[in-house]
Amino acid sequence: MSTHVGAGPGEIAPLVLMPGDPLRARWIAETFLDDARCYTEVRGMYGYTGTWRGHRVSVQGSGMGQPSLAIYAHELFSEYDVQRIIRVGSCGAMTESVAVRDIVIASGACTDSSMNRIRFEGLDYAPVADFGLLRAAYDAADRSGQGLAGDATVHVGLIYSSDSFYPARPELTRRLVEHGVLAVEMEASALYTIAAGFGRQALAVCTVSDHLVTGEQTTALEREQTFGSMVEIALTAGLAAG
Ligand code: HPA
């Protein structure tokens, strides 16, 4: 067992899906995995391992924000030999070209966090997704309209991993959009950086739960449905790129 994950050796699969919410981890395990078994309850941050179409898969909650995700990603890579982590989360659309219920696959993640500035001694490292996972996720989601995303539009592009859920700087949001940023969440930048440091694969796939420009929000039922397609996209990509 590592400091924050109560699993024994071999209890976590090489592919891990990582939602922020530990109750989403439980929901994914109960909804998608066969023979799912909970391997950790430390701090209520549940982790499960089961099988999906005969392949072992784990799902681990990360908590909200980059410092929390960094703890779980680091321990999964360093202590459990995890090979790839796919974040499955929600994001807020920052531009009108992205709509609620759309899916955003993050090719790279900007951030206002100081975590990478500290790690790289002031240099601005550019955290990017693993290309094999990214391509597999896009193929699974899109397939020219016949893919797992269904009616939802799939975007591939930059996102913004913010340290604040409640934005204090609307001007900054506008400037980021001018430079191609599509959506905001709070974890991907740390995930991409930590995976790169361990020479492993990472990807963030997000469904748009709310819109920063129009104020529109999804209902709980819509969130569950779009979250389900995203989980299938992540499972398909994670096994294809393995
Ligand atoms: N901000 C940050 N993280 C988010 C948001 C948001 O608006 N929506 C979903 N995750």
PDB file of C-alpha atoms and ligand atoms in Angstrom:
ATOM      1  CA  MET A   1       0.000   0.000   0.000  1.00  0.00           C
ATOM      2  CA  SER A   2       1.240   3.502  -0.793  1.00  0.00           C
ATOM      3  CA  THR A   3       0.689   6.582   1.374  1.00  0.00           C
ATOM      4  CA  HIS A   4      -2.715   7.510  -0.091  1.00  0.00           C
ATOM      5  CA  VAL A   5      -3.778   4.380  -1.994  1.00  0.00           C
ATOM      6  CA  GLY A   6      -4.651   1.298   0.054  1.00  0.00           C
ATOM      7  CA  ALA A   7      -3.961  -1.304  -2.641  1.00  0.00           C
ATOM      8  CA  GLY A   8      -1.571  -4.211  -2.436  1.00  0.00           C
ATOM      9  CA  PRO A   9       0.949  -5.111  -5.158  1.00  0.00           C
ATOM     10  CA  GLY A  10      -0.745  -6.176  -8.425  1.00  0.00           C
ATOM     11  CA  GLU A  11      -4.197  -4.958  -7.377  1.00  0.00           C
ATOM     12  CA  ILE A  12      -4.275  -2.045  -9.843  1.00  0.00           C
ATOM     13  CA  ALA A  13      -4.489  -2.603 -13.616  1.00  0.00           C
ATOM     14  CA  PRO A  14      -2.063  -1.017 -16.135  1.00  0.00           C
ATOM     15  CA  LEU A  15      -4.967   1.143 -17.435  1.00  0.00           C
ATOM     16  CA  VAL A  16      -6.639   3.499 -14.951  1.00  0.00           C
ATOM     17  CA  LEU A  17      -9.621   5.766 -15.586  1.00  0.00           C
ATOM     18  CA  MET A  18      -9.504   8.752 -13.255  1.00  0.00           C
ATOM     19  CA  PRO A  19     -12.610  10.843 -12.485  1.00  0.00           C
ATOM     20  CA  GLY A  20     -12.286  13.665  -9.963  1.00  0.00           C
ATOM     21  CA  ASP A  21     -15.266  12.504  -7.920  1.00  0.00           C
ATOM     22  CA  PRO A  22     -14.725   9.249  -5.999  1.00  0.00           C
ATOM     23  CA  LEU A  23     -18.456   8.499  -6.244  1.00  0.00           C
ATOM     24  CA  ARG A  24     -18.083   8.688 -10.031  1.00  0.00           C
ATOM     25  CA  ALA A  25     -15.321   6.099  -9.686  1.00  0.00           C
ATOM     26  CA  ARG A  26     -17.790   3.846  -7.883  1.00  0.00           C
ATOM     27  CA  TRP A  27     -20.481   4.545 -10.521  1.00  0.00           C
ATOM     28  CA  ILE A  28     -18.079   3.704 -13.368  1.00  0.00           C
ATOM     29  CA  ALA A  29     -17.038   0.472 -11.643  1.00  0.00           C
ATOM     30  CA  GLU A  30     -20.649  -0.568 -10.976  1.00  0.00           C
ATOM     31  CA  THR A  31     -21.916   0.447 -14.434  1.00  0.00           C
ATOM     32  CA  PHE A  32     -19.107  -0.641 -16.760  1.00  0.00           C
ATOM     33  CA  LEU A  33     -16.864  -3.195 -15.064  1.00  0.00           C
ATOM     34  CA  ASP A  34     -17.416  -6.892 -14.403  1.00  0.00           C
ATOM     35  CA  ASP A  35     -16.262  -8.365 -11.082  1.00  0.00           C
ATOM     36  CA  ALA A  36     -15.281  -4.917  -9.777  1.00  0.00           C
ATOM     37  CA  ARG A  37     -13.548  -4.954  -6.410  1.00  0.00           C
ATOM     38  CA  CYS A  38     -12.772  -1.899  -4.285  1.00  0.00           C
ATOM     39  CA  TYR A  39      -9.022  -1.804  -3.551  1.00  0.00           C
ATOM     40  CA  THR A  40      -8.893   1.463  -1.584  1.00  0.00           C
ATOM     41  CA  GLU A  41     -11.145   3.588   0.597  1.00  0.00           C
ATOM     42  CA  VAL A  42      -8.384   5.752   2.058  1.00  0.00           C
ATOM     43  CA  ARG A  43      -9.828   9.278   2.649  1.00  0.00           C
ATOM     44  CA  GLY A  44     -12.972   8.129   0.795  1.00  0.00           C
ATOM     45  CA  MET A  45     -11.033   8.332  -2.497  1.00  0.00           C
ATOM     46  CA  TYR A  46     -12.331   5.045  -3.880  1.00  0.00           C
ATOM     47  CA  GLY A  47     -10.447   2.875  -6.349  1.00  0.00           C
ATOM     48  CA  TYR A  48     -11.779  -0.254  -8.068  1.00  0.00           C
ATOM     49  CA  THR A  49     -10.372  -2.933 -10.352  1.00  0.00           C
ATOM     50  CA  GLY A  50     -12.535  -5.092 -12.604  1.00  0.00           C
ATOM     51  CA  THR A  51     -12.716  -6.162 -16.216  1.00  0.00           C
ATOM     52  CA  TRP A  52     -14.162  -4.531 -19.303  1.00  0.00           C
ATOM     53  CA  ARG A  53     -14.665  -6.853 -22.300  1.00  0.00           C
ATOM     54  CA  GLY A  54     -12.262  -9.268 -20.669  1.00  0.00           C
ATOM     55  CA  HIS A  55      -9.471  -6.750 -19.995  1.00  0.00           C
ATOM     56  CA  ARG A  56      -8.412  -5.642 -16.506  1.00  0.00           C
ATOM     57  CA  VAL A  57      -9.144  -1.984 -15.865  1.00  0.00           C
ATOM     58  CA  SER A  58      -8.998   0.170 -12.740  1.00  0.00           C
ATOM     59  CA  VAL A  59     -10.820   3.349 -11.873  1.00  0.00           C
ATOM     60  CA  GLN A  60      -9.459   5.722  -9.254  1.00  0.00           C
ATOM     61  CA  GLY A  61     -10.863   9.013  -7.908  1.00  0.00           C
ATOM     62  CA  SER A  62      -8.402  11.915  -7.982  1.00  0.00           C
ATOM     63  CA  GLY A  63     -10.166  14.618  -5.966  1.00  0.00           C
ATOM     64  CA  MET A  64     -10.434  18.184  -7.248  1.00  0.00           C
ATOM     65  CA  GLY A  65      -7.481  20.275  -8.387  1.00  0.00           C
ATOM     66  CA  GLN A  66      -3.950  19.565  -9.448  1.00  0.00           C
ATOM     67  CA  PRO A  67      -2.330  19.024  -6.012  1.00  0.00           C
ATOM     68  CA  SER A  68      -4.856  16.293  -5.220  1.00  0.00           C
ATOM     69  CA  LEU A  69      -4.640  14.582  -8.625  1.00  0.00           C
ATOM     70  CA  ALA A  70      -0.836  14.780  -8.450  1.00  0.00           C
ATOM     71  CA  ILE A  71      -0.763  12.657  -5.304  1.00  0.00           C
ATOM     72  CA  TYR A  72      -2.807   9.839  -6.851  1.00  0.00           C
ATOM     73  CA  ALA A  73      -1.143   9.933 -10.286  1.00  0.00           C
ATOM     74  CA  HIS A  74       2.325   9.942  -8.719  1.00  0.00           C
ATOM     75  CA  GLU A  75       1.583   6.969  -6.464  1.00  0.00           C
ATOM     76  CA  LEU A  76      -0.109   4.956  -9.230  1.00  0.00           C
ATOM     77  CA  PHE A  77       2.886   5.414 -11.534  1.00  0.00           C
ATOM     78  CA  SER A  78       5.624   5.036  -8.903  1.00  0.00           C
ATOM     79  CA  GLU A  79       4.224   2.252  -6.680  1.00  0.00           C
ATOM     80  CA  TYR A  80       1.821   0.253  -8.860  1.00  0.00           C
ATOM     81  CA  ASP A  81       3.417   0.220 -12.296  1.00  0.00           C
ATOM     82  CA  VAL A  82       0.369   1.835 -13.910  1.00  0.00           C
ATOM     83  CA  GLN A  83       1.094   2.471 -17.605  1.00  0.00           C
ATOM     84  CA  ARG A  84      -1.676   4.856 -18.630  1.00  0.00           C
ATOM     85  CA  ILE A  85      -4.141   7.132 -16.896  1.00  0.00           C
ATOM     86  CA  ILE A  86      -7.135   8.658 -18.646  1.00  0.00           C
ATOM     87  CA  ARG A  87      -8.866  11.461 -16.790  1.00  0.00           C
ATOM     88  CA  VAL A  88     -12.626  11.389 -17.358  1.00  0.00           C
ATOM     89  CA  GLY A  89     -14.100  14.613 -16.060  1.00  0.00           C
ATOM     90  CA  SER A  90     -16.254  17.617 -16.674  1.00  0.00           C
ATOM     91  CA  CYS A  91     -15.214  21.014 -17.963  1.00  0.00           C
ATOM     92  CA  GLY A  92     -16.673  24.444 -18.560  1.00  0.00           C
ATOM     93  CA  ALA A  93     -16.851  25.720 -22.158  1.00  0.00           C
ATOM     94  CA  MET A  94     -15.001  29.033 -22.558  1.00  0.00           C
ATOM     95  CA  THR A  95     -16.065  29.827 -26.139  1.00  0.00           C
ATOM     96  CA  GLU A  96     -19.278  29.690 -28.171  1.00  0.00           C
ATOM     97  CA  SER A  97     -17.721  27.210 -30.596  1.00  0.00           C
ATOM     98  CA  VAL A  98     -18.073  24.617 -27.821  1.00  0.00           C
ATOM     99  CA  ALA A  99     -21.524  23.666 -26.506  1.00  0.00           C
ATOM    100  CA  VAL A 100     -22.721  21.973 -23.329  1.00  0.00           C
ATOM    101  CA  ARG A 101     -22.729  18.149 -23.706  1.00  0.00           C
ATOM    102  CA  ASP A 102     -19.866  18.339 -26.244  1.00  0.00           C
ATOM    103  CA  ILE A 103     -16.748  16.277 -25.612  1.00  0.00           C
ATOM    104  CA  VAL A 104     -13.329  17.915 -25.398  1.00  0.00           C
ATOM    105  CA  ILE A 105     -10.218  15.767 -25.811  1.00  0.00           C
ATOM    106  CA  ALA A 106      -7.331  17.813 -24.455  1.00  0.00           C
ATOM    107  CA  SER A 107      -4.276  17.825 -26.740  1.00  0.00           C
ATOM    108  CA  GLY A 108      -2.537  20.121 -24.248  1.00  0.00           C
ATOM    109  CA  ALA A 109      -3.276  21.921 -21.005  1.00  0.00           C
ATOM    110  CA  CYS A 110      -2.341  25.506 -20.036  1.00  0.00           C
ATOM    111  CA  THR A 111      -2.352  26.325 -16.350  1.00  0.00           C
ATOM    112  CA  ASP A 112      -2.154  29.144 -13.802  1.00  0.00           C
ATOM    113  CA  SER A 113      -0.796  26.681 -11.253  1.00  0.00           C
ATOM    114  CA  SER A 114       2.703  27.194  -9.907  1.00  0.00           C
ATOM    115  CA  MET A 115       3.335  23.442  -9.720  1.00  0.00           C
ATOM    116  CA  ASN A 116       5.222  23.242 -13.030  1.00  0.00           C
ATOM    117  CA  ARG A 117       7.016  26.549 -12.507  1.00  0.00           C
ATOM    118  CA  ILE A 118       8.415  25.077  -9.306  1.00  0.00           C
ATOM    119  CA  ARG A 119       9.216  21.713 -10.931  1.00  0.00           C
ATOM    120  CA  PHE A 120      11.001  23.370 -13.879  1.00  0.00           C
ATOM    121  CA  GLU A 121      12.558  26.263 -11.949  1.00  0.00           C
ATOM    122  CA  GLY A 122      10.596  29.015 -13.691  1.00  0.00           C
ATOM    123  CA  LEU A 123      10.546  27.498 -17.184  1.00  0.00           C
ATOM    124  CA  ASP A 124       7.107  27.171 -18.812  1.00  0.00           C
ATOM    125  CA  TYR A 125       6.830  23.454 -19.597  1.00  0.00           C
ATOM    126  CA  ALA A 126       4.122  22.573 -22.171  1.00  0.00           C
ATOM    127  CA  PRO A 127       2.069  19.594 -20.884  1.00  0.00           C
ATOM    128  CA  VAL A 128       0.664  17.541 -23.782  1.00  0.00           C
ATOM    129  CA  ALA A 129      -1.414  14.381 -24.162  1.00  0.00           C
ATOM    130  CA  ASP A 130       0.039  11.068 -25.277  1.00  0.00           C
ATOM    131  CA  PHE A 131      -0.529  11.043 -29.035  1.00  0.00           C
ATOM    132  CA  GLY A 132      -1.409   7.325 -29.269  1.00  0.00           C
ATOM    133  CA  LEU A 133      -4.144   7.715 -26.633  1.00  0.00           C
ATOM    134  CA  LEU A 134      -5.336  10.951 -28.195  1.00  0.00           C
ATOM    135  CA  ARG A 135      -5.652   9.418 -31.637  1.00  0.00           C
ATOM    136  CA  ALA A 136      -7.378   6.296 -30.296  1.00  0.00           C
ATOM    137  CA  ALA A 137      -9.844   8.421 -28.289  1.00  0.00           C
ATOM    138  CA  TYR A 138     -10.676  10.611 -31.277  1.00  0.00           C
ATOM    139  CA  ASP A 139     -11.166   7.546 -33.499  1.00  0.00           C
ATOM    140  CA  ALA A 140     -13.427   5.899 -30.905  1.00  0.00           C
ATOM    141  CA  ALA A 141     -15.447   9.059 -30.322  1.00  0.00           C
ATOM    142  CA  ASP A 142     -15.877  10.340 -33.825  1.00  0.00           C
ATOM    143  CA  ARG A 143     -15.650   7.783 -36.645  1.00  0.00           C
ATOM    144  CA  SER A 144     -17.342  10.387 -38.860  1.00  0.00           C
ATOM    145  CA  GLY A 145     -20.469  10.619 -36.751  1.00  0.00           C
ATOM    146  CA  GLN A 146     -20.893   6.877 -36.102  1.00  0.00           C
ATOM    147  CA  GLY A 147     -18.704   6.800 -32.998  1.00  0.00           C
ATOM    148  CA  LEU A 148     -19.309   6.573 -29.272  1.00  0.00           C
ATOM    149  CA  ALA A 149     -19.870  10.315 -28.908  1.00  0.00           C
ATOM    150  CA  GLY A 150     -23.271   9.933 -30.621  1.00  0.00           C
ATOM    151  CA  ASP A 151     -24.745  13.366 -31.329  1.00  0.00           C
ATOM    152  CA  ALA A 152     -22.152  15.208 -29.246  1.00  0.00           C
ATOM    153  CA  THR A 153     -19.526  17.206 -31.136  1.00  0.00           C
ATOM    154  CA  VAL A 154     -15.986  16.093 -30.377  1.00  0.00           C
ATOM    155  CA  HIS A 155     -13.312  18.788 -30.073  1.00  0.00           C
ATOM    156  CA  VAL A 156      -9.563  18.235 -29.867  1.00  0.00           C
ATOM    157  CA  GLY A 157      -7.571  21.177 -28.572  1.00  0.00           C
ATOM    158  CA  LEU A 158      -6.166  23.146 -25.689  1.00  0.00           C
ATOM    159  CA  ILE A 159      -7.798  23.334 -22.310  1.00  0.00           C
ATOM    160  CA  TYR A 160      -7.026  25.438 -19.242  1.00  0.00           C
ATOM    161  CA  SER A 161      -6.304  23.663 -15.946  1.00  0.00           C
ATOM    162  CA  SER A 162      -7.164  26.373 -13.449  1.00  0.00           C
ATOM    163  CA  ASP A 163      -6.436  26.404  -9.737  1.00  0.00           C
ATOM    164  CA  SER A 164      -9.693  28.309  -9.168  1.00  0.00           C
ATOM    165  CA  PHE A 165     -13.213  27.111  -9.879  1.00  0.00           C
ATOM    166  CA  TYR A 166     -14.531  30.661  -9.404  1.00  0.00           C
ATOM    167  CA  PRO A 167     -12.594  32.766 -11.931  1.00  0.00           C
ATOM    168  CA  ALA A 168     -11.259  36.060 -10.574  1.00  0.00           C
ATOM    169  CA  ARG A 169      -9.877  37.239 -13.932  1.00  0.00           C
ATOM    170  CA  PRO A 170     -12.424  37.366 -16.827  1.00  0.00           C
ATOM    171  CA  GLU A 171      -9.834  39.229 -18.966  1.00  0.00           C
ATOM    172  CA  LEU A 172      -7.488  36.252 -18.738  1.00  0.00           C
ATOM    173  CA  THR A 173     -10.269  33.913 -19.863  1.00  0.00           C
ATOM    174  CA  ARG A 174     -10.846  36.108 -22.911  1.00  0.00           C
ATOM    175  CA  ARG A 175      -7.146  36.160 -23.809  1.00  0.00           C
ATOM    176  CA  LEU A 176      -6.876  32.398 -23.476  1.00  0.00           C
ATOM    177  CA  VAL A 177      -9.837  31.951 -25.831  1.00  0.00           C
ATOM    178  CA  GLU A 178      -8.158  34.290 -28.333  1.00  0.00           C
ATOM    179  CA  HIS A 179      -5.227  31.901 -28.231  1.00  0.00           C
ATOM    180  CA  GLY A 180      -7.281  28.799 -28.951  1.00  0.00           C
ATOM    181  CA  VAL A 181      -8.228  27.515 -25.493  1.00  0.00           C
ATOM    182  CA  LEU A 182     -11.592  25.723 -25.538  1.00  0.00           C
ATOM    183  CA  ALA A 183     -12.539  24.809 -21.989  1.00  0.00           C
ATOM    184  CA  VAL A 184     -11.579  24.972 -18.332  1.00  0.00           C
ATOM    185  CA  GLU A 185     -11.141  22.215 -15.771  1.00  0.00           C
ATOM    186  CA  MET A 186      -8.728  21.765 -12.872  1.00  0.00           C
ATOM    187  CA  GLU A 187      -6.500  18.694 -13.289  1.00  0.00           C
ATOM    188  CA  ALA A 188      -5.145  17.798 -16.755  1.00  0.00           C
ATOM    189  CA  SER A 189      -1.954  19.871 -16.714  1.00  0.00           C
ATOM    190  CA  ALA A 190      -0.600  18.045 -13.644  1.00  0.00           C
ATOM    191  CA  LEU A 191      -1.620  14.663 -15.053  1.00  0.00           C
ATOM    192  CA  TYR A 192       0.202  15.250 -18.356  1.00  0.00           C
ATOM    193  CA  THR A 193       3.338  16.486 -16.613  1.00  0.00           C
ATOM    194  CA  ILE A 194       3.529  13.647 -14.101  1.00  0.00           C
ATOM    195  CA  ALA A 195       2.908  10.987 -16.750  1.00  0.00           C
ATOM    196  CA  ALA A 196       5.679  12.460 -18.910  1.00  0.00           C
ATOM    197  CA  GLY A 197       8.065  12.425 -15.945  1.00  0.00           C
ATOM    198  CA  PHE A 198       7.456   8.709 -15.462  1.00  0.00           C
ATOM    199  CA  GLY A 199       7.577   7.989 -19.231  1.00  0.00           C
ATOM    200  CA  ARG A 200       3.929   6.836 -19.153  1.00  0.00           C
ATOM    201  CA  GLN A 201       0.805   7.740 -21.144  1.00  0.00           C
ATOM    202  CA  ALA A 202      -1.949  10.166 -20.139  1.00  0.00           C
ATOM    203  CA  LEU A 203      -5.018  11.742 -21.646  1.00  0.00           C
ATOM    204  CA  ALA A 204      -7.902  13.905 -20.439  1.00  0.00           C
ATOM    205  CA  VAL A 205     -11.342  13.480 -21.976  1.00  0.00           C
ATOM    206  CA  CYS A 206     -13.940  15.915 -20.655  1.00  0.00           C
ATOM    207  CA  THR A 207     -17.636  16.462 -21.164  1.00  0.00           C
ATOM    208  CA  VAL A 208     -18.861  20.030 -21.107  1.00  0.00           C
ATOM    209  CA  SER A 209     -21.075  20.407 -18.032  1.00  0.00           C
ATOM    210  CA  ASP A 210     -21.485  24.180 -18.055  1.00  0.00           C
ATOM    211  CA  HIS A 211     -20.883  27.187 -20.279  1.00  0.00           C
ATOM    212  CA  LEU A 212     -18.936  30.201 -19.071  1.00  0.00           C
ATOM    213  CA  VAL A 213     -20.275  32.460 -21.867  1.00  0.00           C
ATOM    214  CA  THR A 214     -23.966  31.513 -22.064  1.00  0.00           C
ATOM    215  CA  GLY A 215     -24.400  30.360 -18.453  1.00  0.00           C
ATOM    216  CA  GLU A 216     -26.098  27.157 -19.671  1.00  0.00           C
ATOM    217  CA  GLN A 217     -25.757  24.075 -17.477  1.00  0.00           C
ATOM    218  CA  THR A 218     -26.532  20.401 -18.036  1.00  0.00           C
ATOM    219  CA  THR A 219     -29.079  18.510 -15.972  1.00  0.00           C
ATOM    220  CA  ALA A 220     -27.987  15.647 -13.719  1.00  0.00           C
ATOM    221  CA  LEU A 221     -29.470  13.137 -16.210  1.00  0.00           C
ATOM    222  CA  GLU A 222     -27.645  14.699 -19.152  1.00  0.00           C
ATOM    223  CA  ARG A 223     -24.402  14.666 -17.197  1.00  0.00           C
ATOM    224  CA  GLU A 224     -24.817  10.962 -16.501  1.00  0.00           C
ATOM    225  CA  GLN A 225     -25.533  10.169 -20.180  1.00  0.00           C
ATOM    226  CA  THR A 226     -22.640  12.203 -21.598  1.00  0.00           C
ATOM    227  CA  PHE A 227     -20.378  10.903 -18.847  1.00  0.00           C
ATOM    228  CA  GLY A 228     -21.266   7.352 -19.925  1.00  0.00           C
ATOM    229  CA  SER A 229     -20.214   7.926 -23.558  1.00  0.00           C
ATOM    230  CA  MET A 230     -16.999   9.503 -22.358  1.00  0.00           C
ATOM    231  CA  VAL A 231     -16.207   6.471 -20.201  1.00  0.00           C
ATOM    232  CA  GLU A 232     -16.722   4.164 -23.200  1.00  0.00           C
ATOM    233  CA  ILE A 233     -14.458   6.367 -25.312  1.00  0.00           C
ATOM    234  CA  ALA A 234     -11.779   6.266 -22.610  1.00  0.00           C
ATOM    235  CA  LEU A 235     -12.029   2.477 -22.145  1.00  0.00           C
ATOM    236  CA  THR A 236     -11.845   1.883 -25.912  1.00  0.00           C
ATOM    237  CA  ALA A 237      -8.870   4.232 -26.331  1.00  0.00           C
ATOM    238  CA  GLY A 238      -7.027   2.945 -23.274  1.00  0.00           C
ATOM    239  CA  LEU A 239      -7.146  -0.658 -24.484  1.00  0.00           C
ATOM    240  CA  ALA A 240      -6.440   0.218 -28.147  1.00  0.00           C
ATOM    241  CA  ALA A 241      -3.338   2.227 -27.250  1.00  0.00           C
ATOM    242  CA  GLY A 242      -2.044  -0.326 -24.729  1.00  0.00           C
TER     243      GLY A 242
HETATM  244  N1  HPA B   1     -14.323  25.639 -14.008  1.00  0.00           N
HETATM  245  C1  HPA B   1     -13.417  24.769 -13.568  1.00  0.00           C
HETATM  246  N2  HPA B   1     -13.609  23.476 -13.603  1.00  0.00           N
HETATM  247  C2  HPA B   1     -14.754  23.007 -14.124  1.00  0.00           C
HETATM  248  C3  HPA B   1     -15.726  23.862 -14.594  1.00  0.00           C
HETATM  249  C4  HPA B   1     -15.498  25.244 -14.547  1.00  0.00           C
HETATM  250  O1  HPA B   1     -16.344  26.059 -14.964  1.00  0.00           O
HETATM  251  N3  HPA B   1     -16.775  23.095 -15.016  1.00  0.00           N
HETATM  252  C5  HPA B   1     -16.430  21.820 -14.815  1.00  0.00           C
HETATM  253  N4  HPA B   1     -15.203  21.759 -14.276  1.00  0.00           N
END
